[in-house]
Short mmCIF file of C-alpha atoms and ligand atoms in Angstrom, two decimals:
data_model
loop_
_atom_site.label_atom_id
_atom_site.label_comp_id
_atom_site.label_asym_id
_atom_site.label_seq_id
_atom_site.Cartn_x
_atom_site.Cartn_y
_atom_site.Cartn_z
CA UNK L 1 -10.34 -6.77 -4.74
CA UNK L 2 -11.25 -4.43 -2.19
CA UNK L 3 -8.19 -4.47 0.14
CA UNK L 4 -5.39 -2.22 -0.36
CA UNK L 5 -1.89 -3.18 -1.04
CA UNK L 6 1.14 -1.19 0.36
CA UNK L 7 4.28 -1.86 -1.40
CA UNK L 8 7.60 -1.84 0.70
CA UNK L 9 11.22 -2.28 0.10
CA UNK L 10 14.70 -0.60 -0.60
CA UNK L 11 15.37 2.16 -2.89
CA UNK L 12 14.76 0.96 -6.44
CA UNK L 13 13.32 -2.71 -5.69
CA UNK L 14 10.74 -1.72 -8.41
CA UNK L 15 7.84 -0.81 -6.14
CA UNK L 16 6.89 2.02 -8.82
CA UNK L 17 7.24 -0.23 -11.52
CA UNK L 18 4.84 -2.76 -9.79
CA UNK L 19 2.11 -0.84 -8.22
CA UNK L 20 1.79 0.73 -12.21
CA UNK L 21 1.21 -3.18 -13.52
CA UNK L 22 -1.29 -3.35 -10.76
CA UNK L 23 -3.41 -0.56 -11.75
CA UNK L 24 -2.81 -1.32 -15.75
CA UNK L 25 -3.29 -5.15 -14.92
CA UNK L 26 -6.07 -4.95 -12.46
CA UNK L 27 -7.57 -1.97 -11.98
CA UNK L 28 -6.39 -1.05 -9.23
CA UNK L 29 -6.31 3.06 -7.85
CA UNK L 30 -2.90 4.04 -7.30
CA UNK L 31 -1.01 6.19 -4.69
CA UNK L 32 2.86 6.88 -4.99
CA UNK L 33 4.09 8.26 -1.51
CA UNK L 34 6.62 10.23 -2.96
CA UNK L 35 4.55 12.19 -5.91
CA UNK L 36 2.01 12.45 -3.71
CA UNK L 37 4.03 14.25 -0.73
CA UNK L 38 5.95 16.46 -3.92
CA UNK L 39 2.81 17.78 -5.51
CA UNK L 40 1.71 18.50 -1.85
CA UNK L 41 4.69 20.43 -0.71
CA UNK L 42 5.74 21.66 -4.38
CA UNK L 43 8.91 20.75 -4.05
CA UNK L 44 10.99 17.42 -5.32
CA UNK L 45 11.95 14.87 -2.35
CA UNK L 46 15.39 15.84 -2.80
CA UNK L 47 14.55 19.76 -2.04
CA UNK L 48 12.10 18.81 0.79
CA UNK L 49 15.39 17.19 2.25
CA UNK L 50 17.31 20.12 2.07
CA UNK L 51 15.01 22.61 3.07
CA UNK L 52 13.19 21.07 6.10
CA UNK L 53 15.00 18.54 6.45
CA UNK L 54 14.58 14.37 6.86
CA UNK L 55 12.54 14.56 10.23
CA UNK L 56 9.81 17.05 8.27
CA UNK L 57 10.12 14.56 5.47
CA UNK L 58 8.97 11.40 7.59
CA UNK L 59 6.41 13.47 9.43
CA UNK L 60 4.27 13.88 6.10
CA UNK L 61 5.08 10.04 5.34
CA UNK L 62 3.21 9.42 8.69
CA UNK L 63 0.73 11.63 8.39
CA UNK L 64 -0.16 10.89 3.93
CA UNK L 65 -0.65 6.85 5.22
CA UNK L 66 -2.84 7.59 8.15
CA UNK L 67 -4.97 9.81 5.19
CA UNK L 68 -5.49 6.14 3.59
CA UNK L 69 -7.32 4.66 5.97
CA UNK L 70 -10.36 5.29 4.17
CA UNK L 71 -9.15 4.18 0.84
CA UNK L 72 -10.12 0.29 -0.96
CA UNK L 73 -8.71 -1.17 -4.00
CA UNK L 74 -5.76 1.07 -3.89
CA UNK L 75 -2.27 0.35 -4.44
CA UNK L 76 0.41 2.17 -2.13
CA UNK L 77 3.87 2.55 -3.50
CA UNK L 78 5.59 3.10 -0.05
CA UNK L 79 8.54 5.38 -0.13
CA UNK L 80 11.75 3.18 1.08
CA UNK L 81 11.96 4.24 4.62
CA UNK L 82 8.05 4.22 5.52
CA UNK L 83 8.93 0.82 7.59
CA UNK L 84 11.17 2.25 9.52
CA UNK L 85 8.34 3.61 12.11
CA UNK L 86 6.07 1.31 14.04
CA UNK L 87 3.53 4.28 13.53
CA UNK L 88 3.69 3.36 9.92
CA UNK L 89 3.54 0.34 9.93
CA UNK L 90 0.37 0.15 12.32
CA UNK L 91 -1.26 2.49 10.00
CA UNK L 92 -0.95 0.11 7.02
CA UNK L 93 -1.82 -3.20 8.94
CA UNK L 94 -4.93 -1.49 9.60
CA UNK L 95 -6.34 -0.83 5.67
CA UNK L 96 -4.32 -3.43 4.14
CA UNK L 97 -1.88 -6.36 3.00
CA UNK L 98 1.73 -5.08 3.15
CA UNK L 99 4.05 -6.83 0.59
CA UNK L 100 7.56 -6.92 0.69
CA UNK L 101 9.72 -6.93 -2.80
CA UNK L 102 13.15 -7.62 -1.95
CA UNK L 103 15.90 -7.25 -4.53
CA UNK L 104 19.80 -8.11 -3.90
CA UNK L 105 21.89 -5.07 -3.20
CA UNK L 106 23.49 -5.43 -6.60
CA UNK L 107 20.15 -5.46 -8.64
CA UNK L 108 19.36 -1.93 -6.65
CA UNK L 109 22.49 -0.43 -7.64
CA UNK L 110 21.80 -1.33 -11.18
CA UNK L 111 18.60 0.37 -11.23
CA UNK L 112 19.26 3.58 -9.55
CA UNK L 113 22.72 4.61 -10.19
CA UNK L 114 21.73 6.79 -12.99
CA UNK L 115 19.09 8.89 -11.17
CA UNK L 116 19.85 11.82 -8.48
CA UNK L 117 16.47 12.12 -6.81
CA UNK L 118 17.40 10.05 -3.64
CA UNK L 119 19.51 12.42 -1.13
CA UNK L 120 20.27 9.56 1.11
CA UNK L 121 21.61 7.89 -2.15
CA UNK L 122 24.04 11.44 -2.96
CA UNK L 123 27.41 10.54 -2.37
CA UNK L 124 26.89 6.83 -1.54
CA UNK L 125 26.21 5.41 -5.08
CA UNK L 126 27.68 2.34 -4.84
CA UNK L 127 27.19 -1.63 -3.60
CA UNK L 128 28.91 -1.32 -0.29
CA UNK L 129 26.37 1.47 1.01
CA UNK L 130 23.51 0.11 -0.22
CA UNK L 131 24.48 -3.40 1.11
CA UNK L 132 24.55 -2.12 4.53
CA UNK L 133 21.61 0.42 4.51
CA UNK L 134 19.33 -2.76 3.41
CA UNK L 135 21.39 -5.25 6.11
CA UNK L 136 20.45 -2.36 8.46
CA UNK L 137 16.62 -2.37 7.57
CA UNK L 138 16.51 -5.49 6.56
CA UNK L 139 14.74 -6.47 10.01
CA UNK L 140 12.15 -3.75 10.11
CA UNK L 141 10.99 -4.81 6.12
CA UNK L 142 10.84 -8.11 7.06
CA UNK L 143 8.61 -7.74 10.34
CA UNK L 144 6.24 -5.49 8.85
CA UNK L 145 5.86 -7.62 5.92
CA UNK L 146 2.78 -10.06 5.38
CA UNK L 147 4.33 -11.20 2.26
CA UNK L 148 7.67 -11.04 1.17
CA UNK L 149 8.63 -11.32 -3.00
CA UNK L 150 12.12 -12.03 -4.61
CA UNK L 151 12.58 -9.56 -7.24
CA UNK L 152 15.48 -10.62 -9.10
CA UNK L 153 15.30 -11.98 -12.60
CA UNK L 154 11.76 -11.40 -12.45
CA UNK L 155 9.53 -9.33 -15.02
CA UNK L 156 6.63 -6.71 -13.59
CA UNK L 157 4.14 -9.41 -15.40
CA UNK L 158 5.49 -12.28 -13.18
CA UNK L 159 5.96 -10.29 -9.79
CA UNK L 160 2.11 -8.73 -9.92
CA UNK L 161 0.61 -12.12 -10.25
CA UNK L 162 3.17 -13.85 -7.40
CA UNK L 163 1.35 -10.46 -5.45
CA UNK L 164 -1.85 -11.38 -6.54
CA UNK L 165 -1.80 -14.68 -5.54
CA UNK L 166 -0.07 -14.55 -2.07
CA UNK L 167 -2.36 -12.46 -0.44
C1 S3P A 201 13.78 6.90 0.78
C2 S3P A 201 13.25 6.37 -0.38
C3 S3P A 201 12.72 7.20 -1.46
C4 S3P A 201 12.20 8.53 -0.91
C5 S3P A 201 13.27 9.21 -0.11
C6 S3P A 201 13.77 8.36 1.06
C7 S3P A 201 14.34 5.98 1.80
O1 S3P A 201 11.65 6.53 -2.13
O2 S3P A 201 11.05 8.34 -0.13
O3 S3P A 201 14.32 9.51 -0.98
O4 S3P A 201 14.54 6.41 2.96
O5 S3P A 201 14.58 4.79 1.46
P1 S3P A 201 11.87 5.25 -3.12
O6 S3P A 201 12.00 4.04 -2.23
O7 S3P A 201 10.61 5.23 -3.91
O8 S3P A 201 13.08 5.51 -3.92
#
């Protein structure tokens, strides 16, 4: 496969999880937005949000996809909000098939109430926020989506393959 992947969704859909069955699976180079923007600034996201800010935050998202133009047979593990600008968006249309995992608001609770490492997640750790951050971006996922995948009840194995095959 030569064309990149770029893996979108909420907080916690599993796009981590994924994009690592991807490369283990089928070889694929990976990029995770997040470790990648950390290791650049030296900071976690979480400090990067409280230092500079969110604004800073989703000017380095911009600017880390528009450095993977040149990139093939890479997968992209898109931090949650990276849909949220057209910019983005146009940037991964142009080096690759953008997949959607989608995951019920419930399911995403489950899988990151333990963790503190999302700020927009601080002090809104529960169903009702979550349920209407996703009904908020809901739209802008599902526009900038070429596929979309249902998550739930679904191993890694299962959801790489659905991937695989849709595109
Ligand atoms: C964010 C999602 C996070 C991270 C940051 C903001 C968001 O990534 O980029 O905390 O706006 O949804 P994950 O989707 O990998 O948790």
């Amino acid at each position: 496969m030569s064309k990149n992947i770029f893996l979108i969704g909420f907080m916690g859909a599993g796009k981590s999880t994924i994009a690592r069955t991807l490369r283990e699976e089928y070889g694929m180079r990976l990029i995770e937005m997040d470790e990648q923007i950390e290791s650049q600034e030296g900071k976690t996201i979480s400090q990067i949000f409280a230092d500079n800010g969110e604004a800073y935050f989703r000017a380095l998202e911009t600017r880390l996809l528009e450095c993977l133009e040149e990139e093939e047979n890479t997968v992209v593990s898109c931090g949650g909000g990276v849909p949220m600008r057209r910019e983005n968006v146009a940037a991964m249309r142009r080096s690759g098939t953008i997949v959607y995992l989608s995951a019920a608001p419930e399911t995403i609770y489950e899988r990151v109430k333990e963790f503190h490492t999302r700020p927009l997640l601080e002090g809104n750790m529960n169903v009702e926020y979550i349920k209407a951050l996703m009904a908020q971006r809901l739209p802008k996922y599902l526009s900038a989506a070429d596929v979309t995948i249902e998550t739930d009840g679904k191993d890694a194995g299962t959801i790489s393959s659905e991937i695989l095959q849709s595109i």
